[in-house]
Amino acid sequence: MMKLLDPTVRAAYQELASPEMDILDGHAVWFHAHFHRNLQRTDYPSHLAFDAAVCLNMSLVRAAYLINGFVQAVNDRNAPLAILTSRAHRETTGTVATGVIQLLRLREKAQNVGDTVTAFRRLTHGSKLKYDDGAPEWQPFNVLTLIDNVEKLAARLGLANAAGFREQYDLQSEYCHPNSPGLAVGLRSERPFEGTFAYPAFDGPLEVAQILAIGSSEALLRRFAEELLLLIEEEGAM
């Protein structure tokens, strides 16, 4: 069951992040509509279309879990977890963007079907893990390639809300690592000269920044998902 933002959170940031909070709270309705109506089917026109649909389906499921975790983290005032889930969502948006780019390249004859199938299997099955059962080892895309593809695709589609996507991701990464920002986030100094801290402390600016970040990422993911669905349908006629 999808979590909803706590009413106190909504009241605190209604003027600053109302559209983004609506996206988060409305994700379950959007997700189930696409999951059941567009992706749960067996009549895909080709193996490539099937591979692309599997990639999109898995990405939407991942995004749903990440949004659920993000909302729970915000409600619990858990700053480190909120940033981790927000950043992971941006990576998932990058996966969908990369899928769109692959099918566009195929449509434009910039690559062949085999290369496109390989790209989707790298997106879906790529891993650094080593297997002993003879299964193919698909090399994953570099995560920064996925992130950079968001702005590239947004520019191609004429979307303005992806500006700074990579910079925001890099900033979030600083808070996800156990360095100075990562160790300090979520802590409030009570008696700093005595080394006494309180936890958690999710201050307003940091909290609203993460709501804005994951909300904008989800808006892009939805737009890219619609584009990928259209391309999957078109693929049968290529």
PDB file of C-alpha atoms in Angstrom:
ATOM      1  CA  MET A   1       0.000   0.000   0.000  1.00  0.00           C
ATOM      2  CA  MET A   2       1.404   3.370  -1.020  1.00  0.00           C
ATOM      3  CA  LYS A   3       2.252   5.777   1.770  1.00  0.00           C
ATOM      4  CA  LEU A   4       0.869   9.321   1.865  1.00  0.00           C
ATOM      5  CA  LEU A   5       2.692  12.384   3.108  1.00  0.00           C
ATOM      6  CA  ASP A   6       1.892  13.310   6.677  1.00  0.00           C
ATOM      7  CA  PRO A   7      -0.584  16.229   6.876  1.00  0.00           C
ATOM      8  CA  THR A   8       1.930  18.226   8.920  1.00  0.00           C
ATOM      9  CA  VAL A   9       4.488  17.896   6.104  1.00  0.00           C
ATOM     10  CA  ARG A  10       1.924  18.974   3.529  1.00  0.00           C
ATOM     11  CA  ALA A  11       0.904  21.960   5.609  1.00  0.00           C
ATOM     12  CA  ALA A  12       4.508  23.032   6.146  1.00  0.00           C
ATOM     13  CA  TYR A  13       5.476  23.019   2.461  1.00  0.00           C
ATOM     14  CA  GLN A  14       2.192  23.613   0.657  1.00  0.00           C
ATOM     15  CA  GLU A  15       3.345  26.915  -0.820  1.00  0.00           C
ATOM     16  CA  LEU A  16       6.826  25.679  -1.767  1.00  0.00           C
ATOM     17  CA  ALA A  17       6.217  22.219  -3.178  1.00  0.00           C
ATOM     18  CA  SER A  18       2.501  21.642  -3.696  1.00  0.00           C
ATOM     19  CA  PRO A  19       2.764  20.190  -7.257  1.00  0.00           C
ATOM     20  CA  GLU A  20       5.579  17.854  -6.245  1.00  0.00           C
ATOM     21  CA  MET A  21       3.690  16.628  -3.187  1.00  0.00           C
ATOM     22  CA  ASP A  22       0.631  15.999  -5.368  1.00  0.00           C
ATOM     23  CA  ILE A  23       2.820  13.879  -7.659  1.00  0.00           C
ATOM     24  CA  LEU A  24       4.068  11.818  -4.720  1.00  0.00           C
ATOM     25  CA  ASP A  25       0.627  11.270  -3.213  1.00  0.00           C
ATOM     26  CA  GLY A  26      -0.902  10.512  -6.615  1.00  0.00           C
ATOM     27  CA  HIS A  27       1.765   8.066  -7.689  1.00  0.00           C
ATOM     28  CA  ALA A  28      -0.208   4.960  -6.754  1.00  0.00           C
ATOM     29  CA  VAL A  29      -3.087   5.871  -9.076  1.00  0.00           C
ATOM     30  CA  TRP A  30      -0.750   6.673 -11.967  1.00  0.00           C
ATOM     31  CA  PHE A  31       1.407   3.604 -11.406  1.00  0.00           C
ATOM     32  CA  HIS A  32      -1.443   1.103 -11.275  1.00  0.00           C
ATOM     33  CA  ALA A  33      -3.086   2.571 -14.373  1.00  0.00           C
ATOM     34  CA  HIS A  34       0.087   2.065 -16.402  1.00  0.00           C
ATOM     35  CA  PHE A  35       1.163  -1.176 -14.776  1.00  0.00           C
ATOM     36  CA  HIS A  36      -2.122  -2.960 -15.392  1.00  0.00           C
ATOM     37  CA  ARG A  37      -3.388  -1.354 -18.596  1.00  0.00           C
ATOM     38  CA  ASN A  38      -0.253  -0.936 -20.659  1.00  0.00           C
ATOM     39  CA  LEU A  39       2.385  -3.373 -19.463  1.00  0.00           C
ATOM     40  CA  GLN A  40       0.614  -6.547 -18.326  1.00  0.00           C
ATOM     41  CA  ARG A  41       0.087  -8.039 -21.764  1.00  0.00           C
ATOM     42  CA  THR A  42       1.385 -10.847 -23.952  1.00  0.00           C
ATOM     43  CA  ASP A  43       0.915  -9.503 -27.488  1.00  0.00           C
ATOM     44  CA  TYR A  44       4.091  -7.480 -27.953  1.00  0.00           C
ATOM     45  CA  PRO A  45       5.022  -7.223 -31.641  1.00  0.00           C
ATOM     46  CA  SER A  46       8.606  -8.483 -31.214  1.00  0.00           C
ATOM     47  CA  HIS A  47      11.205  -9.750 -28.763  1.00  0.00           C
ATOM     48  CA  LEU A  48      12.685  -6.256 -28.698  1.00  0.00           C
ATOM     49  CA  ALA A  49       9.341  -4.718 -27.758  1.00  0.00           C
ATOM     50  CA  PHE A  50       9.022  -7.318 -25.006  1.00  0.00           C
ATOM     51  CA  ASP A  51      12.525  -6.563 -23.689  1.00  0.00           C
ATOM     52  CA  ALA A  52      11.757  -2.837 -23.697  1.00  0.00           C
ATOM     53  CA  ALA A  53       8.463  -3.395 -21.874  1.00  0.00           C
ATOM     54  CA  VAL A  54      10.152  -5.553 -19.237  1.00  0.00           C
ATOM     55  CA  CYS A  55      12.716  -2.802 -18.659  1.00  0.00           C
ATOM     56  CA  LEU A  56       9.997  -0.173 -18.303  1.00  0.00           C
ATOM     57  CA  ASN A  57       7.849  -2.393 -16.113  1.00  0.00           C
ATOM     58  CA  MET A  58      10.693  -3.115 -13.711  1.00  0.00           C
ATOM     59  CA  SER A  59      11.636   0.570 -13.635  1.00  0.00           C
ATOM     60  CA  LEU A  60       8.089   1.585 -12.710  1.00  0.00           C
ATOM     61  CA  VAL A  61       7.974  -0.999  -9.932  1.00  0.00           C
ATOM     62  CA  ARG A  62      11.303   0.256  -8.593  1.00  0.00           C
ATOM     63  CA  ALA A  63      10.119   3.862  -8.753  1.00  0.00           C
ATOM     64  CA  ALA A  64       6.971   2.956  -6.822  1.00  0.00           C
ATOM     65  CA  TYR A  65       8.960   1.349  -4.024  1.00  0.00           C
ATOM     66  CA  LEU A  66      11.391   4.269  -3.893  1.00  0.00           C
ATOM     67  CA  ILE A  67       8.605   6.835  -3.653  1.00  0.00           C
ATOM     68  CA  ASN A  68       6.966   4.780  -0.930  1.00  0.00           C
ATOM     69  CA  GLY A  69      10.247   4.679   0.978  1.00  0.00           C
ATOM     70  CA  PHE A  70      10.854   8.382   0.422  1.00  0.00           C
ATOM     71  CA  VAL A  71       7.446   9.360   1.770  1.00  0.00           C
ATOM     72  CA  GLN A  72       7.954   7.152   4.814  1.00  0.00           C
ATOM     73  CA  ALA A  73      11.385   8.714   5.376  1.00  0.00           C
ATOM     74  CA  VAL A  74       9.989  12.248   5.181  1.00  0.00           C
ATOM     75  CA  ASN A  75       7.149  11.369   7.531  1.00  0.00           C
ATOM     76  CA  ASP A  76       9.694   9.898   9.964  1.00  0.00           C
ATOM     77  CA  ARG A  77      12.062  12.893   9.521  1.00  0.00           C
ATOM     78  CA  ASN A  78      14.774  10.487   8.369  1.00  0.00           C
ATOM     79  CA  ALA A  79      16.988  12.747   6.269  1.00  0.00           C
ATOM     80  CA  PRO A  80      19.659  10.212   5.180  1.00  0.00           C
ATOM     81  CA  LEU A  81      17.060   7.744   3.924  1.00  0.00           C
ATOM     82  CA  ALA A  82      15.089  10.474   2.146  1.00  0.00           C
ATOM     83  CA  ILE A  83      18.178  11.573   0.230  1.00  0.00           C
ATOM     84  CA  LEU A  84      19.166   7.990  -0.606  1.00  0.00           C
ATOM     85  CA  THR A  85      15.742   7.158  -2.037  1.00  0.00           C
ATOM     86  CA  SER A  86      15.497  10.464  -3.896  1.00  0.00           C
ATOM     87  CA  ARG A  87      18.873   9.901  -5.538  1.00  0.00           C
ATOM     88  CA  ALA A  88      18.018   6.291  -6.420  1.00  0.00           C
ATOM     89  CA  HIS A  89      14.831   7.499  -8.081  1.00  0.00           C
ATOM     90  CA  ARG A  90      16.864   9.808 -10.315  1.00  0.00           C
ATOM     91  CA  GLU A  91      18.905   6.814 -11.433  1.00  0.00           C
ATOM     92  CA  THR A  92      15.682   4.991 -12.319  1.00  0.00           C
ATOM     93  CA  THR A  93      14.527   7.972 -14.357  1.00  0.00           C
ATOM     94  CA  GLY A  94      17.871   7.732 -16.136  1.00  0.00           C
ATOM     95  CA  THR A  95      17.188   4.086 -16.982  1.00  0.00           C
ATOM     96  CA  VAL A  96      13.877   4.954 -18.650  1.00  0.00           C
ATOM     97  CA  ALA A  97      15.475   7.889 -20.482  1.00  0.00           C
ATOM     98  CA  THR A  98      18.192   5.592 -21.800  1.00  0.00           C
ATOM     99  CA  GLY A  99      15.568   3.131 -23.018  1.00  0.00           C
ATOM    100  CA  VAL A 100      13.832   5.879 -24.979  1.00  0.00           C
ATOM    101  CA  ILE A 101      17.130   6.968 -26.513  1.00  0.00           C
ATOM    102  CA  GLN A 102      17.868   3.394 -27.611  1.00  0.00           C
ATOM    103  CA  LEU A 103      14.584   3.044 -29.494  1.00  0.00           C
ATOM    104  CA  LEU A 104      14.983   6.489 -31.033  1.00  0.00           C
ATOM    105  CA  ARG A 105      18.414   5.478 -32.302  1.00  0.00           C
ATOM    106  CA  LEU A 106      16.905   2.336 -33.810  1.00  0.00           C
ATOM    107  CA  ARG A 107      14.119   4.302 -35.492  1.00  0.00           C
ATOM    108  CA  GLU A 108      16.691   6.682 -36.955  1.00  0.00           C
ATOM    109  CA  LYS A 109      18.810   3.717 -38.136  1.00  0.00           C
ATOM    110  CA  ALA A 110      21.721   4.844 -35.971  1.00  0.00           C
ATOM    111  CA  GLN A 111      21.967   1.279 -34.630  1.00  0.00           C
ATOM    112  CA  ASN A 112      20.537  -2.121 -35.504  1.00  0.00           C
ATOM    113  CA  VAL A 113      18.032  -4.338 -33.722  1.00  0.00           C
ATOM    114  CA  GLY A 114      20.730  -6.537 -32.190  1.00  0.00           C
ATOM    115  CA  ASP A 115      22.491  -3.577 -30.602  1.00  0.00           C
ATOM    116  CA  THR A 116      19.176  -2.306 -29.262  1.00  0.00           C
ATOM    117  CA  VAL A 117      18.250  -5.668 -27.756  1.00  0.00           C
ATOM    118  CA  THR A 118      21.670  -5.805 -26.117  1.00  0.00           C
ATOM    119  CA  ALA A 119      21.182  -2.298 -24.715  1.00  0.00           C
ATOM    120  CA  PHE A 120      17.861  -3.211 -23.096  1.00  0.00           C
ATOM    121  CA  ARG A 121      19.274  -6.403 -21.655  1.00  0.00           C
ATOM    122  CA  ARG A 122      22.156  -4.414 -20.223  1.00  0.00           C
ATOM    123  CA  LEU A 123      19.621  -2.030 -18.676  1.00  0.00           C
ATOM    124  CA  THR A 124      17.517  -4.838 -17.230  1.00  0.00           C
ATOM    125  CA  HIS A 125      20.068  -7.553 -16.463  1.00  0.00           C
ATOM    126  CA  GLY A 126      23.351  -5.660 -16.261  1.00  0.00           C
ATOM    127  CA  SER A 127      25.349  -6.461 -13.150  1.00  0.00           C
ATOM    128  CA  LYS A 128      28.881  -6.498 -11.813  1.00  0.00           C
ATOM    129  CA  LEU A 129      28.135  -9.786 -10.071  1.00  0.00           C
ATOM    130  CA  LYS A 130      29.884 -12.911 -11.299  1.00  0.00           C
ATOM    131  CA  TYR A 131      27.811 -15.996 -12.063  1.00  0.00           C
ATOM    132  CA  ASP A 132      28.946 -19.620 -12.179  1.00  0.00           C
ATOM    133  CA  ASP A 133      25.969 -21.119 -14.021  1.00  0.00           C
ATOM    134  CA  GLY A 134      26.940 -19.988 -17.495  1.00  0.00           C
ATOM    135  CA  ALA A 135      24.335 -17.229 -17.649  1.00  0.00           C
ATOM    136  CA  PRO A 136      25.253 -14.246 -19.853  1.00  0.00           C
ATOM    137  CA  GLU A 137      27.013 -11.496 -17.985  1.00  0.00           C
ATOM    138  CA  TRP A 138      25.479  -8.263 -19.239  1.00  0.00           C
ATOM    139  CA  GLN A 139      27.647  -5.280 -18.426  1.00  0.00           C
ATOM    140  CA  PRO A 140      25.567  -2.491 -16.849  1.00  0.00           C
ATOM    141  CA  PHE A 141      25.523   1.049 -18.129  1.00  0.00           C
ATOM    142  CA  ASN A 142      27.585   3.493 -16.102  1.00  0.00           C
ATOM    143  CA  VAL A 143      25.153   5.207 -13.755  1.00  0.00           C
ATOM    144  CA  LEU A 144      26.416   8.660 -14.738  1.00  0.00           C
ATOM    145  CA  THR A 145      25.600   7.823 -18.357  1.00  0.00           C
ATOM    146  CA  LEU A 146      22.024   7.145 -17.250  1.00  0.00           C
ATOM    147  CA  ILE A 147      21.887  10.431 -15.357  1.00  0.00           C
ATOM    148  CA  ASP A 148      23.312  12.462 -18.242  1.00  0.00           C
ATOM    149  CA  ASN A 149      20.816  10.889 -20.642  1.00  0.00           C
ATOM    150  CA  VAL A 150      17.979  12.536 -18.714  1.00  0.00           C
ATOM    151  CA  GLU A 151      19.018  16.029 -19.748  1.00  0.00           C
ATOM    152  CA  LYS A 152      19.864  14.865 -23.274  1.00  0.00           C
ATOM    153  CA  LEU A 153      16.438  13.329 -23.807  1.00  0.00           C
ATOM    154  CA  ALA A 154      14.632  16.216 -22.128  1.00  0.00           C
ATOM    155  CA  ALA A 155      16.330  18.662 -24.485  1.00  0.00           C
ATOM    156  CA  ARG A 156      15.320  16.543 -27.454  1.00  0.00           C
ATOM    157  CA  LEU A 157      11.699  16.445 -26.282  1.00  0.00           C
ATOM    158  CA  GLY A 158      11.666  20.169 -25.521  1.00  0.00           C
ATOM    159  CA  LEU A 159      11.284  19.735 -21.761  1.00  0.00           C
ATOM    160  CA  ALA A 160      12.661  22.481 -19.555  1.00  0.00           C
ATOM    161  CA  ASN A 161      12.303  20.790 -16.158  1.00  0.00           C
ATOM    162  CA  ALA A 162      15.466  18.669 -16.430  1.00  0.00           C
ATOM    163  CA  ALA A 163      17.946  21.538 -16.159  1.00  0.00           C
ATOM    164  CA  GLY A 164      20.572  20.797 -13.520  1.00  0.00           C
ATOM    165  CA  PHE A 165      19.560  17.138 -13.184  1.00  0.00           C
ATOM    166  CA  ARG A 166      23.188  15.974 -13.083  1.00  0.00           C
ATOM    167  CA  GLU A 167      24.275  18.744 -10.701  1.00  0.00           C
ATOM    168  CA  GLN A 168      21.469  17.863  -8.297  1.00  0.00           C
ATOM    169  CA  TYR A 169      22.433  14.198  -8.497  1.00  0.00           C
ATOM    170  CA  ASP A 170      26.060  15.012  -7.711  1.00  0.00           C
ATOM    171  CA  LEU A 171      24.979  17.091  -4.717  1.00  0.00           C
ATOM    172  CA  GLN A 172      22.784  14.286  -3.425  1.00  0.00           C
ATOM    173  CA  SER A 173      25.707  11.902  -3.833  1.00  0.00           C
ATOM    174  CA  GLU A 174      27.742  14.002  -1.409  1.00  0.00           C
ATOM    175  CA  TYR A 175      25.068  13.399   1.226  1.00  0.00           C
ATOM    176  CA  CYS A 176      24.871   9.677   0.433  1.00  0.00           C
ATOM    177  CA  HIS A 177      28.530   8.976   1.192  1.00  0.00           C
ATOM    178  CA  PRO A 178      30.057   8.811   4.691  1.00  0.00           C
ATOM    179  CA  ASN A 179      32.085  11.970   4.190  1.00  0.00           C
ATOM    180  CA  SER A 180      31.495  15.348   5.839  1.00  0.00           C
ATOM    181  CA  PRO A 181      28.022  16.089   4.380  1.00  0.00           C
ATOM    182  CA  GLY A 182      26.929  12.473   4.659  1.00  0.00           C
ATOM    183  CA  LEU A 183      27.935  12.174   8.297  1.00  0.00           C
ATOM    184  CA  ALA A 184      26.426  15.516   9.256  1.00  0.00           C
ATOM    185  CA  VAL A 185      23.033  15.194   7.563  1.00  0.00           C
ATOM    186  CA  GLY A 186      20.224  14.497   9.964  1.00  0.00           C
ATOM    187  CA  LEU A 187      22.213  15.522  13.027  1.00  0.00           C
ATOM    188  CA  ARG A 188      21.561  18.519  15.211  1.00  0.00           C
ATOM    189  CA  SER A 189      24.301  19.760  17.492  1.00  0.00           C
ATOM    190  CA  GLU A 190      23.084  20.166  21.058  1.00  0.00           C
ATOM    191  CA  ARG A 191      26.417  20.843  22.755  1.00  0.00           C
ATOM    192  CA  PRO A 192      28.973  20.749  19.927  1.00  0.00           C
ATOM    193  CA  PHE A 193      31.985  21.534  22.088  1.00  0.00           C
ATOM    194  CA  GLU A 194      31.121  18.523  24.218  1.00  0.00           C
ATOM    195  CA  GLY A 195      30.517  16.304  21.211  1.00  0.00           C
ATOM    196  CA  THR A 196      26.809  15.883  21.979  1.00  0.00           C
ATOM    197  CA  PHE A 197      24.355  15.538  19.090  1.00  0.00           C
ATOM    198  CA  ALA A 198      20.676  14.774  18.693  1.00  0.00           C
ATOM    199  CA  TYR A 199      19.103  12.636  15.960  1.00  0.00           C
ATOM    200  CA  PRO A 200      17.071  12.998  13.856  1.00  0.00           C
ATOM    201  CA  ALA A 201      16.800  16.586  12.744  1.00  0.00           C
ATOM    202  CA  PHE A 202      15.320  17.109   9.276  1.00  0.00           C
ATOM    203  CA  ASP A 203      15.441  20.856   8.729  1.00  0.00           C
ATOM    204  CA  GLY A 204      12.987  22.597   6.441  1.00  0.00           C
ATOM    205  CA  PRO A 205      15.270  23.630   3.550  1.00  0.00           C
ATOM    206  CA  LEU A 206      16.801  20.166   3.224  1.00  0.00           C
ATOM    207  CA  GLU A 207      13.430  18.464   3.483  1.00  0.00           C
ATOM    208  CA  VAL A 208      11.719  20.590   0.854  1.00  0.00           C
ATOM    209  CA  ALA A 209      14.740  20.288  -1.461  1.00  0.00           C
ATOM    210  CA  GLN A 210      14.357  16.504  -1.499  1.00  0.00           C
ATOM    211  CA  ILE A 211      10.609  16.747  -2.113  1.00  0.00           C
ATOM    212  CA  LEU A 212      11.297  19.040  -5.062  1.00  0.00           C
ATOM    213  CA  ALA A 213      14.069  16.735  -6.313  1.00  0.00           C
ATOM    214  CA  ILE A 214      12.118  13.482  -6.310  1.00  0.00           C
ATOM    215  CA  GLY A 215       8.951  15.217  -7.515  1.00  0.00           C
ATOM    216  CA  SER A 216      10.725  16.623 -10.561  1.00  0.00           C
ATOM    217  CA  SER A 217      12.396  13.261 -11.206  1.00  0.00           C
ATOM    218  CA  GLU A 218       9.049  11.470 -11.081  1.00  0.00           C
ATOM    219  CA  ALA A 219       7.487  14.006 -13.469  1.00  0.00           C
ATOM    220  CA  LEU A 220      10.266  13.306 -15.961  1.00  0.00           C
ATOM    221  CA  LEU A 221      10.013   9.551 -15.459  1.00  0.00           C
ATOM    222  CA  ARG A 222       6.301   9.652 -16.291  1.00  0.00           C
ATOM    223  CA  ARG A 223       6.914  11.691 -19.438  1.00  0.00           C
ATOM    224  CA  PHE A 224       9.697   9.355 -20.555  1.00  0.00           C
ATOM    225  CA  ALA A 225       7.558   6.299 -19.752  1.00  0.00           C
ATOM    226  CA  GLU A 226       4.792   7.593 -22.018  1.00  0.00           C
ATOM    227  CA  GLU A 227       7.353   8.130 -24.774  1.00  0.00           C
ATOM    228  CA  LEU A 228       8.782   4.647 -24.314  1.00  0.00           C
ATOM    229  CA  LEU A 229       5.322   3.081 -24.475  1.00  0.00           C
ATOM    230  CA  LEU A 230       4.661   4.831 -27.791  1.00  0.00           C
ATOM    231  CA  LEU A 231       7.983   3.654 -29.190  1.00  0.00           C
ATOM    232  CA  ILE A 232       7.287   0.084 -28.065  1.00  0.00           C
ATOM    233  CA  GLU A 233       4.028   0.174 -30.019  1.00  0.00           C
ATOM    234  CA  GLU A 234       5.787   1.616 -33.059  1.00  0.00           C
ATOM    235  CA  GLU A 235       8.583  -0.951 -32.930  1.00  0.00           C
ATOM    236  CA  GLY A 236       6.365  -3.616 -34.471  1.00  0.00           C
ATOM    237  CA  ALA A 237       6.126  -1.560 -37.654  1.00  0.00           C
ATOM    238  CA  MET A 238       9.868  -0.796 -37.926  1.00  0.00           C
TER     239      MET A 238
END
